[in-house]
Amino acid sequence: MSVLKEGDVVQLNSGGEKMTVSYVVGNGHHDDMFKLQGFDDGDVVCQWFSGKEVKEKVFKSIMLSKVEK
């Protein structure tokens, strides 16, 4: 599996919406906030649109595949 980084387009291995990686836990600037919520280094914050609404969720990197543009 390739290492994910901010700006990558990903999709759950099981399918679904294409999402954009907005942050990878362990990169420094927001780590304390995520770790206090129980997330680990390598967890991936993704954003996507549902209609006109922006959604955001944290996923384990093993659950995601990079989508080639």
mmCIF file with all atom_site columns, N, CA, C and O in Angstrom, residues 6 9 12 15 22 25 33 35-36 38 43 50 60 64 69:
data_model
loop_
_atom_site.group_PDB
_atom_site.id
_atom_site.type_symbol
_atom_site.label_atom_id
_atom_site.label_alt_id
_atom_site.label_comp_id
_atom_site.label_asym_id
_atom_site.label_entity_id
_atom_site.label_seq_id
_atom_site.pdbx_PDB_ins_code
_atom_site.Cartn_x
_atom_site.Cartn_y
_atom_site.Cartn_z
_atom_site.occupancy
_atom_site.B_iso_or_equiv
_atom_site.pdbx_formal_charge
_atom_site.auth_seq_id
_atom_site.auth_comp_id
_atom_site.auth_asym_id
_atom_site.auth_atom_id
_atom_site.pdbx_PDB_model_num
ATOM 1  N N  . GLU A 1 6  ? -1.645  14.453 2.399   1.00 0.00 ? 6  GLU A N  1
ATOM 2  C CA . GLU A 1 6  ? -2.659  15.479 2.196   1.00 0.00 ? 6  GLU A CA 1
ATOM 3  C C  . GLU A 1 6  ? -2.827  15.764 0.708   1.00 0.00 ? 6  GLU A C  1
ATOM 4  O O  . GLU A 1 6  ? -1.852  15.857 -0.029  1.00 0.00 ? 6  GLU A O  1
ATOM 5  N N  . VAL A 1 9  ? -6.519  11.678 -3.364  1.00 0.00 ? 9  VAL A N  1
ATOM 6  C CA . VAL A 1 9  ? -7.909  11.266 -3.508  1.00 0.00 ? 9  VAL A CA 1
ATOM 7  C C  . VAL A 1 9  ? -7.964  9.780  -3.179  1.00 0.00 ? 9  VAL A C  1
ATOM 8  O O  . VAL A 1 9  ? -7.183  8.986  -3.717  1.00 0.00 ? 9  VAL A O  1
ATOM 9  N N  . LEU A 1 12 ? -12.873 4.244  0.111   1.00 0.00 ? 12 LEU A N  1
ATOM 10 C CA . LEU A 1 12 ? -12.888 3.064  0.960   1.00 0.00 ? 12 LEU A CA 1
ATOM 11 C C  . LEU A 1 12 ? -12.669 1.823  0.114   1.00 0.00 ? 12 LEU A C  1
ATOM 12 O O  . LEU A 1 12 ? -13.145 1.748  -1.038  1.00 0.00 ? 12 LEU A O  1
ATOM 13 N N  . GLY A 1 15 ? -15.662 0.576  -1.494  1.00 0.00 ? 15 GLY A N  1
ATOM 14 C CA . GLY A 1 15 ? -16.341 1.435  -2.458  1.00 0.00 ? 15 GLY A CA 1
ATOM 15 C C  . GLY A 1 15 ? -16.866 2.694  -1.803  1.00 0.00 ? 15 GLY A C  1
ATOM 16 O O  . GLY A 1 15 ? -16.477 3.044  -0.695  1.00 0.00 ? 15 GLY A O  1
ATOM 17 N N  . SER A 1 22 ? -7.360  15.245 4.033   1.00 0.00 ? 22 SER A N  1
ATOM 18 C CA . SER A 1 22 ? -7.096  16.590 4.516   1.00 0.00 ? 22 SER A CA 1
ATOM 19 C C  . SER A 1 22 ? -6.012  16.609 5.592   1.00 0.00 ? 22 SER A C  1
ATOM 20 O O  . SER A 1 22 ? -5.416  17.651 5.840   1.00 0.00 ? 22 SER A O  1
ATOM 21 N N  . VAL A 1 25 ? -2.749  11.850 10.674  1.00 0.00 ? 25 VAL A N  1
ATOM 22 C CA . VAL A 1 25 ? -2.309  11.953 12.067  1.00 0.00 ? 25 VAL A CA 1
ATOM 23 C C  . VAL A 1 25 ? -0.858  11.481 12.151  1.00 0.00 ? 25 VAL A C  1
ATOM 24 O O  . VAL A 1 25 ? -0.496  10.447 11.592  1.00 0.00 ? 25 VAL A O  1
ATOM 25 N N  . MET A 1 33 ? -4.820  17.124 19.239  1.00 0.00 ? 33 MET A N  1
ATOM 26 C CA . MET A 1 33 ? -6.279  17.134 19.166  1.00 0.00 ? 33 MET A CA 1
ATOM 27 C C  . MET A 1 33 ? -6.814  15.753 18.770  1.00 0.00 ? 33 MET A C  1
ATOM 28 O O  . MET A 1 33 ? -7.744  15.239 19.377  1.00 0.00 ? 33 MET A O  1
ATOM 29 N N  . LYS A 1 35 ? -5.182  12.773 18.879  1.00 0.00 ? 35 LYS A N  1
ATOM 30 C CA . LYS A 1 35 ? -4.786  11.722 19.819  1.00 0.00 ? 35 LYS A CA 1
ATOM 31 C C  . LYS A 1 35 ? -5.633  11.762 21.092  1.00 0.00 ? 35 LYS A C  1
ATOM 32 O O  . LYS A 1 35 ? -5.943  10.719 21.662  1.00 0.00 ? 35 LYS A O  1
ATOM 33 N N  . LEU A 1 36 ? -6.056  12.954 21.504  1.00 0.00 ? 36 LEU A N  1
ATOM 34 C CA . LEU A 1 36 ? -6.971  13.060 22.651  1.00 0.00 ? 36 LEU A CA 1
ATOM 35 C C  . LEU A 1 36 ? -8.318  12.413 22.348  1.00 0.00 ? 36 LEU A C  1
ATOM 36 O O  . LEU A 1 36 ? -9.025  11.986 23.251  1.00 0.00 ? 36 LEU A O  1
ATOM 37 N N  . GLY A 1 38 ? -8.526  9.678  20.632  1.00 0.00 ? 38 GLY A N  1
ATOM 38 C CA . GLY A 1 38 ? -8.282  8.241  20.512  1.00 0.00 ? 38 GLY A CA 1
ATOM 39 C C  . GLY A 1 38 ? -7.729  7.787  19.175  1.00 0.00 ? 38 GLY A C  1
ATOM 40 O O  . GLY A 1 38 ? -7.634  6.590  18.926  1.00 0.00 ? 38 GLY A O  1
ATOM 41 N N  . ASP A 1 43 ? -3.592  7.413  11.057  1.00 0.00 ? 43 ASP A N  1
ATOM 42 C CA . ASP A 1 43 ? -5.017  7.552  10.763  1.00 0.00 ? 43 ASP A CA 1
ATOM 43 C C  . ASP A 1 43 ? -5.198  8.735  9.822   1.00 0.00 ? 43 ASP A C  1
ATOM 44 O O  . ASP A 1 43 ? -4.432  9.698  9.847   1.00 0.00 ? 43 ASP A O  1
ATOM 45 N N  . SER A 1 50 ? -21.439 15.572 0.250   1.00 0.00 ? 50 SER A N  1
ATOM 46 C CA . SER A 1 50 ? -22.708 14.855 0.194   1.00 0.00 ? 50 SER A CA 1
ATOM 47 C C  . SER A 1 50 ? -23.730 15.910 -0.210  1.00 0.00 ? 50 SER A C  1
ATOM 48 O O  . SER A 1 50 ? -24.155 16.710 0.617   1.00 0.00 ? 50 SER A O  1
ATOM 49 N N  . LYS A 1 60 ? -8.877  4.519  9.408   1.00 0.00 ? 60 LYS A N  1
ATOM 50 C CA . LYS A 1 60 ? -7.610  3.799  9.446   1.00 0.00 ? 60 LYS A CA 1
ATOM 51 C C  . LYS A 1 60 ? -7.097  3.711  8.012   1.00 0.00 ? 60 LYS A C  1
ATOM 52 O O  . LYS A 1 60 ? -7.879  3.459  7.075   1.00 0.00 ? 60 LYS A O  1
ATOM 53 N N  . LEU A 1 64 ? -8.395  2.343  3.240   1.00 0.00 ? 64 LEU A N  1
ATOM 54 C CA . LEU A 1 64 ? -8.463  3.243  2.096   1.00 0.00 ? 64 LEU A CA 1
ATOM 55 C C  . LEU A 1 64 ? -7.511  2.815  0.981   1.00 0.00 ? 64 LEU A C  1
ATOM 56 O O  . LEU A 1 64 ? -6.444  2.271  1.222   1.00 0.00 ? 64 LEU A O  1
ATOM 57 N N  . LYS A 1 69 ? -5.801  9.570  -10.565 1.00 0.00 ? 69 LYS A N  1
ATOM 58 C CA . LYS A 1 69 ? -6.531  10.630 -11.274 1.00 0.00 ? 69 LYS A CA 1
ATOM 59 C C  . LYS A 1 69 ? -6.563  10.403 -12.756 1.00 0.00 ? 69 LYS A C  1
ATOM 60 O O  . LYS A 1 69 ? -5.761  9.829  -13.353 1.00 0.00 ? 69 LYS A O  1
#
